[in-house]
Coordinates of C-alpha atoms in Angstrom, one line a residue:
M230 CA -11.3 13.9 -11.9
P231 CA -8.6 11.2 -12.4
I232 CA -6.6 12.7 -9.1
I233 CA -8.0 12.4 -5.7
Q234 CA -6.6 14.6 -2.9
P235 CA -5.8 13.0 0.4
D236 CA -8.1 15.2 2.3
E237 CA -10.8 14.1 -0.3
L238 CA -10.3 10.5 0.4
R239 CA -10.0 11.0 4.2
N240 CA -13.5 12.5 4.0
L241 CA -14.8 9.5 2.0
Y242 CA -13.7 7.3 4.8
K243 CA -15.4 9.7 7.4
Q244 CA -18.8 9.4 5.4
E245 CA -18.4 5.6 5.0
A246 CA -18.6 6.2 1.2
D247 CA -18.7 3.0 -1.2
F248 CA -15.6 2.7 -2.8
I249 CA -12.8 0.2 -3.7
I250 CA -9.2 1.0 -2.7
I251 CA -6.2 -1.0 -4.1
H252 CA -2.7 -0.7 -2.8
A253 CA -0.9 -1.1 -6.3
G254 CA 2.6 -2.5 -5.6
N255 CA 5.6 -4.0 -7.4
G256 CA 7.3 -7.3 -6.0
E257 CA 7.9 -8.8 -2.7
K258 CA 9.1 -5.6 -0.9
A259 CA 6.0 -3.7 -1.7
R260 CA 3.7 -6.5 -0.7
A261 CA 5.7 -6.8 2.6
N262 CA 5.3 -3.2 3.0
Y263 CA 1.5 -3.7 2.4
K264 CA 1.2 -6.3 4.9
H265 CA 3.1 -4.1 7.5
Q266 CA 0.8 -0.9 6.8
H267 CA -1.8 0.2 4.1
L268 CA -4.8 2.5 3.8
D269 CA -7.6 1.2 5.6
K270 CA -9.8 -1.8 3.5
A271 CA -6.8 -1.5 0.8
F272 CA -6.6 -4.5 -1.3
Y273 CA -3.2 -5.5 -2.9
M274 CA -2.4 -6.0 -6.6
D275 CA 0.9 -6.8 -8.0
L276 CA 2.3 -5.3 -11.0
E277 CA 4.6 -8.1 -11.9
T278 CA 2.1 -10.9 -11.4
Q279 CA -1.5 -9.4 -12.0
L280 CA -1.0 -6.2 -13.8
A281 CA 1.5 -7.6 -16.4
A282 CA 2.0 -10.9 -18.4
P283 CA 5.9 -11.3 -19.0
K284 CA 7.2 -13.3 -21.6
I285 CA 10.4 -15.1 -21.7
N286 CA 11.9 -12.8 -24.5
P287 CA 11.2 -9.1 -23.5
A288 CA 11.9 -8.5 -27.3
N289 CA 8.3 -9.7 -27.7
G290 CA 6.1 -7.0 -26.0
G291 CA 8.7 -5.7 -23.6
R292 CA 9.2 -6.5 -19.7
H293 CA 5.6 -5.6 -18.6
P294 CA 3.2 -6.4 -21.6
L295 CA -0.6 -6.2 -20.8
P296 CA -2.2 -9.2 -19.8
A297 CA -5.0 -10.7 -21.8
T298 CA -8.1 -9.1 -21.5
E299 CA -10.0 -12.3 -20.1
D300 CA -7.2 -12.7 -17.6
F301 CA -7.8 -9.1 -16.3
S302 CA -11.7 -9.6 -16.5
K303 CA -11.2 -12.6 -14.2
L304 CA -9.1 -10.5 -11.6
L305 CA -11.6 -7.7 -11.6
T306 CA -14.3 -10.1 -11.0
Q307 CA -12.1 -11.6 -8.0
Y308 CA -11.6 -8.2 -6.6
G309 CA -15.4 -7.2 -6.9
V310 CA -14.9 -4.6 -9.3
Q311 CA -17.8 -3.5 -11.5
K312 CA -18.3 -1.1 -14.3
N313 CA -19.9 1.2 -12.0
S314 CA -17.5 1.1 -9.2
H315 CA -15.5 3.8 -7.6
V316 CA -11.9 2.6 -7.4
I317 CA -9.3 4.5 -5.8
L318 CA -5.5 3.5 -6.3
Y319 CA -2.2 4.5 -4.7
D320 CA 1.3 3.2 -4.7
E321 CA 4.7 4.0 -2.6
H322 CA 5.9 6.0 -5.5
N323 CA 3.7 9.1 -5.8
G324 CA 1.3 7.1 -7.9
A325 CA 4.1 7.1 -10.5
N326 CA 4.5 3.2 -10.8
A327 CA 1.9 0.5 -10.5
A328 CA -1.2 2.9 -9.5
A329 CA -0.8 4.8 -12.8
R330 CA -0.4 1.6 -14.6
L331 CA -3.7 0.2 -13.1
W332 CA -5.5 3.3 -13.4
W333 CA -5.0 3.0 -17.4
M334 CA -5.8 -0.6 -17.3
L335 CA -9.1 0.2 -15.1
K336 CA -10.1 3.0 -17.6
A337 CA -9.1 0.8 -20.6
A338 CA -11.5 -1.8 -19.3
G339 CA -14.4 0.6 -19.2
I340 CA -14.6 1.7 -15.5
V341 CA -15.4 5.4 -15.5
N342 CA -15.0 6.5 -11.9
V343 CA -11.1 5.7 -11.3
Q344 CA -8.9 7.9 -9.1
V345 CA -5.2 7.9 -8.1
V346 CA -4.5 9.5 -4.7
N347 CA -2.5 12.5 -5.1
G348 CA 1.2 11.8 -3.7
G349 CA 0.6 8.3 -3.1
F350 CA 0.6 6.4 0.1
Q351 CA 3.1 9.0 1.8
Q352 CA 0.7 12.0 1.2
A353 CA -2.3 9.8 2.4
V354 CA -0.6 9.1 5.6
K355 CA 0.5 12.7 6.0
H356 CA -3.0 14.0 5.6
G357 CA -4.5 11.7 8.2
V358 CA -6.1 8.9 5.9
P359 CA -6.5 5.9 8.3
V360 CA -4.0 3.2 8.0
N361 CA -3.6 -0.4 9.6
N362 CA -2.6 -4.0 8.9
I363 CA -5.7 -5.7 8.8
I364 CA -5.8 -7.9 5.5
V365 CA -9.1 -7.7 4.1
N366 CA -10.0 -10.4 1.4
P367 CA -12.1 -9.1 -1.7
E368 CA -15.6 -10.5 -2.3
E369 CA -15.9 -11.7 -5.8
A370 CA -18.8 -9.7 -7.8
N371 CA -20.7 -10.7 -11.0
Q372 CA -18.5 -11.4 -13.7
F373 CA -16.7 -8.6 -15.3
I374 CA -16.4 -8.7 -19.2
F375 CA -14.7 -6.6 -21.7
N376 CA -13.0 -7.8 -24.8
D377 CA -10.9 -5.1 -25.7
W378 CA -8.7 -2.3 -24.3
A379 CA -10.9 0.9 -24.9
L380 CA -7.7 3.4 -24.6
P381 CA -5.3 3.8 -27.4
I382 CA -2.2 1.6 -27.8
A383 CA 0.6 1.6 -30.0
D384 CA 2.7 -1.4 -31.3
M385 CA 6.3 -1.3 -32.3
Q386 CA 5.4 -1.1 -36.0
E387 CA 3.3 2.0 -35.3
V388 CA 6.4 3.5 -33.5
E389 CA 8.7 2.7 -36.5
I390 CA 6.1 4.8 -38.8
A391 CA 6.0 7.5 -36.3
V392 CA 9.7 8.0 -36.1
K393 CA 9.6 9.0 -39.9
S394 CA 6.5 11.2 -39.4
N395 CA 6.5 14.8 -39.1
E396 CA 2.7 14.7 -38.0
Q397 CA 3.2 12.4 -35.1
L398 CA 5.5 12.7 -32.0
I399 CA 7.1 10.0 -29.7
I400 CA 7.5 11.0 -26.1
D401 CA 10.0 9.4 -23.8
V402 CA 9.3 9.7 -19.9
R403 CA 12.2 8.1 -18.6
D404 CA 14.9 10.0 -16.8
S405 CA 17.0 12.2 -19.1
E406 CA 20.2 10.1 -18.2
R407 CA 18.7 7.2 -19.7
F408 CA 17.1 8.9 -22.5
L409 CA 20.7 10.3 -23.3
G410 CA 22.3 7.0 -23.1
L411 CA 24.4 7.7 -20.2
K412 CA 23.0 4.8 -18.1
E413 CA 20.8 2.2 -18.6
P414 CA 20.0 0.1 -15.5
L415 CA 17.2 -2.2 -16.5
D416 CA 17.6 -3.0 -20.4
L417 CA 20.3 -4.3 -22.6
V418 CA 21.0 -1.0 -24.5
A419 CA 21.1 2.6 -23.4
G420 CA 19.7 5.4 -25.7
H421 CA 16.5 6.4 -27.0
I422 CA 14.0 5.9 -30.1
P423 CA 15.1 8.2 -32.9
N424 CA 13.2 11.5 -33.1
A425 CA 11.5 11.2 -29.6
I426 CA 11.5 14.0 -27.3
N427 CA 12.1 13.4 -23.6
I428 CA 9.8 14.7 -20.8
P429 CA 10.6 12.9 -17.6
F430 CA 7.6 11.8 -15.8
K431 CA 9.1 13.2 -12.6
S432 CA 8.6 16.5 -14.1
N433 CA 4.9 16.2 -13.5
L434 CA 5.5 16.2 -9.8
D435 CA 6.4 19.2 -7.4
L436 CA 8.9 18.7 -4.5
D437 CA 6.6 16.9 -2.4
G438 CA 5.7 14.4 -4.8
N439 CA 2.2 15.8 -5.6
F440 CA 1.0 16.3 -9.1
L441 CA 1.4 19.8 -10.5
P442 CA -1.8 21.9 -10.8
D443 CA -3.7 20.9 -13.8
K444 CA -3.0 24.4 -15.7
E445 CA 0.7 23.8 -15.4
L446 CA 0.5 20.3 -16.6
K447 CA -1.4 21.5 -19.7
K448 CA 0.8 24.4 -20.4
K449 CA 3.9 22.1 -20.0
Y450 CA 2.5 19.5 -22.5
E451 CA 0.8 21.8 -25.0
E452 CA 4.3 23.7 -25.3
A453 CA 6.1 20.5 -25.6
I454 CA 4.1 18.9 -28.4
K455 CA 3.6 22.3 -30.2
N456 CA 1.4 21.8 -33.2
I457 CA 1.0 18.1 -32.8
K458 CA -2.3 17.1 -31.4
P459 CA -2.0 14.9 -28.3
E460 CA -3.9 12.0 -29.9
N461 CA -1.1 11.8 -32.4
C462 CA 1.5 11.3 -29.9
I463 CA 2.9 7.9 -28.6
V464 CA 4.2 7.9 -25.0
H465 CA 6.5 5.3 -23.7
C466 CA 9.0 4.4 -21.0
G467 CA 11.1 1.5 -20.2
S468 CA 8.5 -1.0 -20.0
G469 CA 5.0 0.6 -20.2
V470 CA 4.5 1.3 -16.7
T471 CA 5.6 4.9 -15.8
A472 CA 4.4 6.1 -19.2
C473 CA 0.9 5.6 -17.7
H474 CA 2.0 8.5 -15.2
T475 CA 2.4 10.9 -17.9
L476 CA -1.1 9.8 -19.6
L477 CA -2.7 10.4 -16.0
A478 CA -1.1 13.9 -15.8
M479 CA -2.5 14.6 -19.4
A480 CA -6.0 13.3 -18.1
S481 CA -5.9 15.3 -15.2
A482 CA -5.1 18.4 -17.4
G483 CA -8.0 17.7 -19.5
M484 CA -6.2 16.5 -22.5
P485 CA -6.9 13.9 -25.1
L486 CA -4.8 10.7 -24.3
P487 CA -2.0 9.9 -26.6
K488 CA -1.3 6.4 -27.5
L489 CA 0.6 4.2 -25.0
Y490 CA 3.4 2.3 -26.5
T491 CA 3.2 -0.9 -24.0
G492 CA 6.5 -2.6 -25.2
S493 CA 8.3 0.7 -24.8
W494 CA 12.2 0.8 -24.6
S495 CA 12.7 -2.8 -23.4
E496 CA 10.8 -3.9 -26.5
W497 CA 12.3 -1.4 -29.1
S498 CA 15.9 -1.6 -27.9
R499 CA 15.9 -5.3 -28.6
N500 CA 14.7 -5.1 -31.9
N501 CA 15.7 -2.0 -33.7
K502 CA 19.3 -1.2 -35.1
P503 CA 20.7 1.2 -35.1
I504 CA 19.5 3.2 -32.2
I505 CA 20.7 6.7 -31.0
T506 CA 22.4 6.3 -27.8
K507 CA 23.5 9.8 -27.1
M508 CA 22.5 13.3 -28.4

């Protein structure tokens, strides 16, 4: 299962099970929080500097384009990750930010046993998972090699085709206010891709920040995409990060994974005119 419950994680610690745990963060504040307190034995990975390779112009790949596979391979080697590793991930945003992105990347790199802590750091602490401020340095393992991302990816040209297709569906997971063009705090232009539907990633969570039960997630997405096969859907967000939260939710529900549009709105909105700004 791609989601691990905090109680299950606590038991793994008690059993002294063999797993790698990673605190996935975004920026200096997240790094500082990690240094102050993190789950026992957790390593830190940073979205901005390790899980993305930003270019000078976001019009070319968006704000968080994927790093080159050889660079990610080197990173996994440095962190001691192998194809048969059990890797557990968490962040401070209910798994909705860097942890979900890292989950997608690890799966796409060919690692089978990857899990995200349900509810993130907050729920792990609440359920008694051990925490401390001891910084543990990873031990480099045998060279990790993969050449291509193994999960489906869409580029901007594919999205342009999907806009006009009755057999494909574009899912925008940003907040409804951003989708409708009522506000845009991060990118240059407000609005959404023509003919996209809006399923905010936050709707994957209950009031406590935990994922909804798998049956509820499956019902929600099956009703939303109707007669379109999941593999014919393209999921995006602002920069290809929180879109992975929806992919994680669909995987947990046992559904085939749609394509991830990594450039997302940050790329699309800088290249396409006209765009819909309000409904």
